[in-house]
PDB file of C-alpha atoms in Angstrom:
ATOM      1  CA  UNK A   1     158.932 115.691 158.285  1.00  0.00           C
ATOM      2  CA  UNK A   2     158.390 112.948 155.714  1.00  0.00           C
ATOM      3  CA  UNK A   3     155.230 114.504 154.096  1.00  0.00           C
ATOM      4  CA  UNK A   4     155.551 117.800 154.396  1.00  0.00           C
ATOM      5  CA  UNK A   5     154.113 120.569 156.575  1.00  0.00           C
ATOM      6  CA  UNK A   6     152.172 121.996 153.377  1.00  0.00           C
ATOM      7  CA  UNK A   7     150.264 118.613 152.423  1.00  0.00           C
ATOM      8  CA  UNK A   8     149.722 117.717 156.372  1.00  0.00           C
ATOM      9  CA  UNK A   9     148.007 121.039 156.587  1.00  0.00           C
ATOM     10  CA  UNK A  10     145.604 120.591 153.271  1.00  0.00           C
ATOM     11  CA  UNK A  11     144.193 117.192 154.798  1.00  0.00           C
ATOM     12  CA  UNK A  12     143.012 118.466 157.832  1.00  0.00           C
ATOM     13  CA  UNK A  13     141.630 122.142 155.879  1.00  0.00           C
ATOM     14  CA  UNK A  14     137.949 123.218 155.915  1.00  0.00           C
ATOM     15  CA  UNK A  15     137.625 123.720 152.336  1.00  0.00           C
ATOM     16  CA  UNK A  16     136.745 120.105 150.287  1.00  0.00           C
ATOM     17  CA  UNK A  17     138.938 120.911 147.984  1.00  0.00           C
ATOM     18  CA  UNK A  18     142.095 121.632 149.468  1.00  0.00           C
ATOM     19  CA  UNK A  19     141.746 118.489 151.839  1.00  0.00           C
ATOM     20  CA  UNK A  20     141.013 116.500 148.316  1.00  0.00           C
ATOM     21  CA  UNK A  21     144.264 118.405 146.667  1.00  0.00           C
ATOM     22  CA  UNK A  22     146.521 117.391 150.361  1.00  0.00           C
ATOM     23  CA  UNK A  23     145.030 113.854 150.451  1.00  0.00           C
ATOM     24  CA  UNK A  24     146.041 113.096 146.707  1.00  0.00           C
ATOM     25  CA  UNK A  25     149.355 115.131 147.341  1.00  0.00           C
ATOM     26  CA  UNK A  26     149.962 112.134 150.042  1.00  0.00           C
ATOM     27  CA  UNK A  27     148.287 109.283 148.419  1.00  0.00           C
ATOM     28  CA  UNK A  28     150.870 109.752 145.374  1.00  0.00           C
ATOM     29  CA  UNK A  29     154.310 110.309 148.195  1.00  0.00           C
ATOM     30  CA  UNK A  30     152.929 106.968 149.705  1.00  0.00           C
ATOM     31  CA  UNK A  31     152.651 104.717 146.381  1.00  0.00           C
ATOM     32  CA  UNK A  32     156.412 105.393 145.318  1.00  0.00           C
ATOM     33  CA  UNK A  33     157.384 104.356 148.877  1.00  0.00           C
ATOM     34  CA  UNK A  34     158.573 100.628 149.957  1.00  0.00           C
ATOM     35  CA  UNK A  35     155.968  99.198 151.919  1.00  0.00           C
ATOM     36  CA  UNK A  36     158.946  98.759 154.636  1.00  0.00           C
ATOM     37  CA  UNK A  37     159.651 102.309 154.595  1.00  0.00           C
ATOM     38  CA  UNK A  38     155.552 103.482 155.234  1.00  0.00           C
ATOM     39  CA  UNK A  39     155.103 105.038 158.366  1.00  0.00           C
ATOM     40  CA  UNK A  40     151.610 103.356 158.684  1.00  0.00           C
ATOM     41  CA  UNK A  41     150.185 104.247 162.696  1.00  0.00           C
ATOM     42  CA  UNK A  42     151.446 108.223 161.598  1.00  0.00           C
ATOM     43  CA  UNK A  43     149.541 107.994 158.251  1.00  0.00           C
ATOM     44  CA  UNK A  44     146.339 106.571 159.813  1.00  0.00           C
ATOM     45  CA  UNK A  45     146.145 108.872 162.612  1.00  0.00           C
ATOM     46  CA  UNK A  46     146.965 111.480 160.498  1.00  0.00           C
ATOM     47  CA  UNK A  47     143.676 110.694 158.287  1.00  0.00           C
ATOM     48  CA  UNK A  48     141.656 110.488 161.393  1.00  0.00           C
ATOM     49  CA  UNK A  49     142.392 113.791 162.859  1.00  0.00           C
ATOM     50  CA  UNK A  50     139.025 116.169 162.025  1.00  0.00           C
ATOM     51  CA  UNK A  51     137.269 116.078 159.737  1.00  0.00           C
ATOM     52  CA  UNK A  52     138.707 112.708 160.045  1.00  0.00           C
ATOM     53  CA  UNK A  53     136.377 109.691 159.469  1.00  0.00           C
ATOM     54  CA  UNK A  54     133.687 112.141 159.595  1.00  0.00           C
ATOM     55  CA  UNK A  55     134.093 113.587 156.345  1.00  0.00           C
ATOM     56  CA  UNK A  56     131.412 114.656 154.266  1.00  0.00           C
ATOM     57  CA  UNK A  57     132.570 114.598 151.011  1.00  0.00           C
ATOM     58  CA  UNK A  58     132.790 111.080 149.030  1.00  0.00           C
ATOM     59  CA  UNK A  59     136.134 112.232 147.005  1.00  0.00           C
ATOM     60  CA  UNK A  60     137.861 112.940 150.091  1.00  0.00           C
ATOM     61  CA  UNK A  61     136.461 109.729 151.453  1.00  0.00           C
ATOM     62  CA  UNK A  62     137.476 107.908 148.341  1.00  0.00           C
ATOM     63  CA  UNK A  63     141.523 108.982 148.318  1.00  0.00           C
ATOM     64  CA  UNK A  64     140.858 108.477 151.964  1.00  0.00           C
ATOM     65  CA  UNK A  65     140.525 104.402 151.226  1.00  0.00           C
ATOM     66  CA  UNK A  66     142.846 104.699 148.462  1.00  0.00           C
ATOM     67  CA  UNK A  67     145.702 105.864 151.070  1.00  0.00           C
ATOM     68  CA  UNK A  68     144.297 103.351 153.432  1.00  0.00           C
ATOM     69  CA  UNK A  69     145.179 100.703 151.060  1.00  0.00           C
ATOM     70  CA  UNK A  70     148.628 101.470 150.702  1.00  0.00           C
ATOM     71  CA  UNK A  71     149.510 102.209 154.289  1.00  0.00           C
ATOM     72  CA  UNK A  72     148.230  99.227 155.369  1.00  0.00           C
ATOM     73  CA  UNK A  73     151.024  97.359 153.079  1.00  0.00           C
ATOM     74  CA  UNK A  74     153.890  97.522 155.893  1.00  0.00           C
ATOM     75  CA  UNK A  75     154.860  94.210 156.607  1.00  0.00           C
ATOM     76  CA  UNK A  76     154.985  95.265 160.455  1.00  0.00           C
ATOM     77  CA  UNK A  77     150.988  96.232 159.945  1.00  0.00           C
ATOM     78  CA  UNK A  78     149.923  96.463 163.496  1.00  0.00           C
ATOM     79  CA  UNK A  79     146.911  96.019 165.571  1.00  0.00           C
ATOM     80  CA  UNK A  80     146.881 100.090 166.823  1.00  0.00           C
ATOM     81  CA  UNK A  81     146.593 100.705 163.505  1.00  0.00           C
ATOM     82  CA  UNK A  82     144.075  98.093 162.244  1.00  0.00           C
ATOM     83  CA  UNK A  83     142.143  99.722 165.264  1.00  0.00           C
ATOM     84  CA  UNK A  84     142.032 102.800 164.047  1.00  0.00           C
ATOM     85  CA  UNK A  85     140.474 102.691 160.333  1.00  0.00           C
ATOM     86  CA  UNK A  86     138.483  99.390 160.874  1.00  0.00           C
ATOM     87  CA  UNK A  87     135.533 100.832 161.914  1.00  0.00           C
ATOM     88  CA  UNK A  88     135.464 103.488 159.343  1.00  0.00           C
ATOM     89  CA  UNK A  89     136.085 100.633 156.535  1.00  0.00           C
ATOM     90  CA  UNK A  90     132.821  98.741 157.980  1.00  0.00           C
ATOM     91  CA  UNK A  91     130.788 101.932 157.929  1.00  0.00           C
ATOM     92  CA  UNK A  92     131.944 102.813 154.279  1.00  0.00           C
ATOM     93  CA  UNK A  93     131.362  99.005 153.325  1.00  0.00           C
ATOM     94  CA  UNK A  94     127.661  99.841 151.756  1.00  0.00           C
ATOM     95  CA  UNK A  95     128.630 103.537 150.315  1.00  0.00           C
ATOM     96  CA  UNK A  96     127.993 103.254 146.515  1.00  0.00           C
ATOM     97  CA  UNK A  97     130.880 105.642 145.851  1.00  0.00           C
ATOM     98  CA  UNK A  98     133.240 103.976 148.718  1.00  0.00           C
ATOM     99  CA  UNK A  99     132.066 100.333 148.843  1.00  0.00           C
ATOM    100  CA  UNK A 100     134.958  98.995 146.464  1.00  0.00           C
ATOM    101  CA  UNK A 101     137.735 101.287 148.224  1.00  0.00           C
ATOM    102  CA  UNK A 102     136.385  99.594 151.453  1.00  0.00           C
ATOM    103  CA  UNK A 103     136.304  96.201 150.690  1.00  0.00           C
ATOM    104  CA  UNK A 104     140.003  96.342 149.496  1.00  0.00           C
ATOM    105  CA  UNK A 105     141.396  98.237 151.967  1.00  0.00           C
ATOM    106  CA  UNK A 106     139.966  95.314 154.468  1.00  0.00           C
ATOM    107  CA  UNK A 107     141.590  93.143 152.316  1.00  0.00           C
ATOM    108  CA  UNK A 108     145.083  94.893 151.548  1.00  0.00           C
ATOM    109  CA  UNK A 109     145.024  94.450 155.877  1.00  0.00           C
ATOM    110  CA  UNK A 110     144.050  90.988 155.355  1.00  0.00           C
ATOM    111  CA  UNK A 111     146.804  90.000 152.679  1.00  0.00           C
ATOM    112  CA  UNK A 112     149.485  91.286 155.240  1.00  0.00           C
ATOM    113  CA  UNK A 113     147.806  90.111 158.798  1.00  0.00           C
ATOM    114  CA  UNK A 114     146.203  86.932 157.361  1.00  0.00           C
ATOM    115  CA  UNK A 115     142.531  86.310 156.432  1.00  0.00           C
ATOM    116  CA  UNK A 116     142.284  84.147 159.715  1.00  0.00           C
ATOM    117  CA  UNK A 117     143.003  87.360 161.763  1.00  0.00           C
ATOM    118  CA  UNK A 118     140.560  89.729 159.971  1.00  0.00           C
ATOM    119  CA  UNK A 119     137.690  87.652 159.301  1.00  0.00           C
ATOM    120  CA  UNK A 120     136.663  87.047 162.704  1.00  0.00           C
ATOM    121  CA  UNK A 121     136.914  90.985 163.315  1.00  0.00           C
ATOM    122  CA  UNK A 122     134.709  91.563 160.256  1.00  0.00           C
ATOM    123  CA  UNK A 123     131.730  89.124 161.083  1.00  0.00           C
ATOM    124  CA  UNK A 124     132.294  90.153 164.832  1.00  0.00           C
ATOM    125  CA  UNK A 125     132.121  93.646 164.556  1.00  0.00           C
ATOM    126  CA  UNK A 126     129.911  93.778 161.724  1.00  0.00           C
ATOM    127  CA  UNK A 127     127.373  92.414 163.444  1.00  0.00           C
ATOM    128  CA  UNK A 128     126.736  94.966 165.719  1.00  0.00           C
ATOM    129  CA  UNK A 129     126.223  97.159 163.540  1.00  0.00           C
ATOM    130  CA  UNK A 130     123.078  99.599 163.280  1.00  0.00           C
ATOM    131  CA  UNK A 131     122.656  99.787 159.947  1.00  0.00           C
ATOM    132  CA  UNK A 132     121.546  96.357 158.498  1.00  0.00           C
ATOM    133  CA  UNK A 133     122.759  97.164 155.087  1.00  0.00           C
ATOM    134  CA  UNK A 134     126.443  97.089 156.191  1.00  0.00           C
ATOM    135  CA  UNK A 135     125.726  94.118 158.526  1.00  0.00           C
ATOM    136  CA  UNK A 136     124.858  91.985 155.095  1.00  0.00           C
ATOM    137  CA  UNK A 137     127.783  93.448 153.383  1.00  0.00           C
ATOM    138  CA  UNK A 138     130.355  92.275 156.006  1.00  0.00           C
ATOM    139  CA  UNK A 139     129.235  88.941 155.150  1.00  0.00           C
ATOM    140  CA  UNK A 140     129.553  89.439 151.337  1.00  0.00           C
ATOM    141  CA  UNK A 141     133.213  90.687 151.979  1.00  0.00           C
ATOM    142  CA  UNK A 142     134.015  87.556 154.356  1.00  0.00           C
ATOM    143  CA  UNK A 143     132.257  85.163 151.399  1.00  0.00           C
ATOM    144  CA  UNK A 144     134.690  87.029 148.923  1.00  0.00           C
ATOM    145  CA  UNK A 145     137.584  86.878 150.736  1.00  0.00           C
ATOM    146  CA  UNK A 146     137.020  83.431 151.251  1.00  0.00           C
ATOM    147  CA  UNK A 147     137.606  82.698 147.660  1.00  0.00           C
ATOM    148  CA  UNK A 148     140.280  84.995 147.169  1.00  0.00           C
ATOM    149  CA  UNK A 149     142.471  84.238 150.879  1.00  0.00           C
ATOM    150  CA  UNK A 150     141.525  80.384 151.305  1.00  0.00           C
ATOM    151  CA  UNK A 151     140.122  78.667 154.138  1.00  0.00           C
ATOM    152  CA  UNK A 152     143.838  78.680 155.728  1.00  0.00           C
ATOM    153  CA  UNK A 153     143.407  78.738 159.489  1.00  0.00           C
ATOM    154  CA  UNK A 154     139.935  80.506 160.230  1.00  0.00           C
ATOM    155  CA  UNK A 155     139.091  79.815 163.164  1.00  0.00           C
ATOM    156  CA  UNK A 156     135.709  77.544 162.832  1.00  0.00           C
ATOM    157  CA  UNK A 157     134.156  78.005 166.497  1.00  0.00           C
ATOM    158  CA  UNK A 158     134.061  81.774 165.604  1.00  0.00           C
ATOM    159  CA  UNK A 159     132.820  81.534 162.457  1.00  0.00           C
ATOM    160  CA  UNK A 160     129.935  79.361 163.394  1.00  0.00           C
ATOM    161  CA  UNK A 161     128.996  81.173 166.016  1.00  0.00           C
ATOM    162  CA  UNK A 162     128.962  84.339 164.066  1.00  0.00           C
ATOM    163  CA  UNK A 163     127.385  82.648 161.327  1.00  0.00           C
ATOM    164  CA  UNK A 164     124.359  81.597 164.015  1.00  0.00           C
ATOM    165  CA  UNK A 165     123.962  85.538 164.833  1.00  0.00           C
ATOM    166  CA  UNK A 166     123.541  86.117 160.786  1.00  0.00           C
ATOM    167  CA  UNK A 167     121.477  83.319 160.267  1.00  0.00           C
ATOM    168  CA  UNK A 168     119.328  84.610 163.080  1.00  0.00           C
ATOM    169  CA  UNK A 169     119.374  88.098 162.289  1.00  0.00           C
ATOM    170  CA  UNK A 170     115.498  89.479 161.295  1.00  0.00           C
ATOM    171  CA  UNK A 171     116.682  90.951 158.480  1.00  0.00           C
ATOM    172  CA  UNK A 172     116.429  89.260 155.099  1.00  0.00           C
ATOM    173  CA  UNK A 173     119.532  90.272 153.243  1.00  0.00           C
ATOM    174  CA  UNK A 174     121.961  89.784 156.090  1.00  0.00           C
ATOM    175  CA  UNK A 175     120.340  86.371 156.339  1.00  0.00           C
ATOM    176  CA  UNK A 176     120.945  85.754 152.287  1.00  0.00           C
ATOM    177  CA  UNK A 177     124.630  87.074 152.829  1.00  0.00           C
ATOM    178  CA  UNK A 178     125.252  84.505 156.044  1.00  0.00           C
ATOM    179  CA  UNK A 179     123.661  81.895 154.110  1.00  0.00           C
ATOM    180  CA  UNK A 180     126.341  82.893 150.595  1.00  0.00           C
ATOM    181  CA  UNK A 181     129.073  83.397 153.461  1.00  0.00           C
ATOM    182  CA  UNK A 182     128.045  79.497 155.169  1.00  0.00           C
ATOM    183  CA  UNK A 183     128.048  77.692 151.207  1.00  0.00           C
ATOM    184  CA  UNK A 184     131.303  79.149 150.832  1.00  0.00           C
ATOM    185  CA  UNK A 185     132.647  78.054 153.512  1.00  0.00           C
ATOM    186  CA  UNK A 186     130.798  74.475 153.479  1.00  0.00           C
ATOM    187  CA  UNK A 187     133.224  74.383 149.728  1.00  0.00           C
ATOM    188  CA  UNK A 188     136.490  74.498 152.276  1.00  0.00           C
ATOM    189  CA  UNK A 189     135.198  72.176 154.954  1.00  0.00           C
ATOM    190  CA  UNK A 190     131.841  70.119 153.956  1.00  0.00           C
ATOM    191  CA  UNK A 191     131.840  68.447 157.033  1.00  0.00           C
ATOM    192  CA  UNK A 192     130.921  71.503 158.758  1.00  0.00           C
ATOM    193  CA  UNK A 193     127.237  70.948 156.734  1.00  0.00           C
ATOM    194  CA  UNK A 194     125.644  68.996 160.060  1.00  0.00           C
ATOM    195  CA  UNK A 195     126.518  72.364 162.464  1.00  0.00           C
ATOM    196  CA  UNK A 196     123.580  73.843 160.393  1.00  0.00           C
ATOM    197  CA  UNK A 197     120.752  70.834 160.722  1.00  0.00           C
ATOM    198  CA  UNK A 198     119.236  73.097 163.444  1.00  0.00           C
ATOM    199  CA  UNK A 199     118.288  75.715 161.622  1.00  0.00           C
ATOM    200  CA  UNK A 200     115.011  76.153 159.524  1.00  0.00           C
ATOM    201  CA  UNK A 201     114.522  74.177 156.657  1.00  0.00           C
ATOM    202  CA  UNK A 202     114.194  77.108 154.287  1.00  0.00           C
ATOM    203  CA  UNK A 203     117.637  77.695 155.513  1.00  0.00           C
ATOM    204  CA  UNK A 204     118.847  74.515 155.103  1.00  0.00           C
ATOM    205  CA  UNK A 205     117.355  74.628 151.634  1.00  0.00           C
ATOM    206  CA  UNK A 206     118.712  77.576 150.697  1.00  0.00           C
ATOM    207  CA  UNK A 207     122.039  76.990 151.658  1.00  0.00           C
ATOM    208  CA  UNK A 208     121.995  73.675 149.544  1.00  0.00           C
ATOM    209  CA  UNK A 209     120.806  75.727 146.724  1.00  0.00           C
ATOM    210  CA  UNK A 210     123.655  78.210 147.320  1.00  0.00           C
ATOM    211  CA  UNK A 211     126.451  75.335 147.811  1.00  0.00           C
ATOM    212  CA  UNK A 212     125.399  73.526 145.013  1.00  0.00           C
ATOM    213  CA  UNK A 213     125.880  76.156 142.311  1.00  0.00           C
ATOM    214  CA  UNK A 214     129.161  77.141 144.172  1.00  0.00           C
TER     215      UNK A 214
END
């Protein structure tokens, strides 16, 4: 009723083209709308209906984020609908073509939720992810955010122990990002620097290094 049959229809079409030609049909309905007025859970679930998250093509995926980014706006923003596009954001995170549509849409959700909200649901469900390349990038989202959000009230015990699982993580690069993620964060609340004295000194080191040209 408030999108129309016709571009409803496109979205959820076989043809690549039509879905791209339905998703930019609602992308530009949404952007002239007050973020009061955006019917955010409908708009969500209606992206995630087949092909859904699934899709193939990066285009689609690419107005997908876009629309993401402005549904997300609603002031009301709630956790059903967080729920339903998070994942998809994570696994998107390290997509050439969708990386930068990702990492804003996480943090249009975080503007309107809070940073302190989202971050712990980044780092948390991030890593537990398969693939380690979107592991590392979680942290270079939470290490960006950082600077852009503020420290504000992040929870610390879950960030530490997060941080631990990164830190420990046999992967090199999702180390580096924990270690980028933990000199950010030591900028906010230096005192935090002795939580990290167990760890290797090459860690230690690093995260010096890191800090100090911060």
């Amino acid at each position: 009723e408030i999108y129309g049959e016709p571009t409803i229809k496109k979205i959820h079409d076989k043809n690549w083209k039509t879905r791209l030609e339905g998703l930019q049909e609602l992308h530009q309905k949404l952007v002239i709308e007050s973020p009061e007025e955006i019917k955010t859970q409908a708009i969500l679930k209606t992206l995630s209906l087949a092909p859904g998250f699934k899709e193939s093509n990066f285009q689609c995926n690419q107005e997908k984020l876009k629309i993401i980014k402005a549904a997300v706006q609603n002031p009301k923003l709630s956790e059903t609908s967080i729920n339903i596009v998070l994942s998809y954001c994570l696994d998107k995170i390290t997509d050439s073509k969708c990386s930068v549509g990702s990492k804003e849409s996480l943090s249009s959700i975080a503007d309107v939720v809070s940073f302190a909200y989202l971050a712990p649901r980044v780092l948390s469900e991030g890593n537990k992810l398969k693939s380690v390349k979107n592991v590392a990038e979680c942290w270079g989202w939470f290490s960006e955010a950082l600077f852009q959000f503020g420290f504000g009230k992040l929870d610390l015990k879950i960030t530490i122990d997060e941080a631990y699982k990164g830190l420990g993580n046999t992967n090199a690069a999702v180390r580096g990002k924990a270690v980028d993620a933990i000199a950010a964060l030591l900028r906010y609340v230096p005192q935090l620097r002795p939580k990290f004295d167990d760890q290797k000194d090459a860690i230690k080191v690093f995260i010096e290094f890191i800090y100090s040209i911060f």
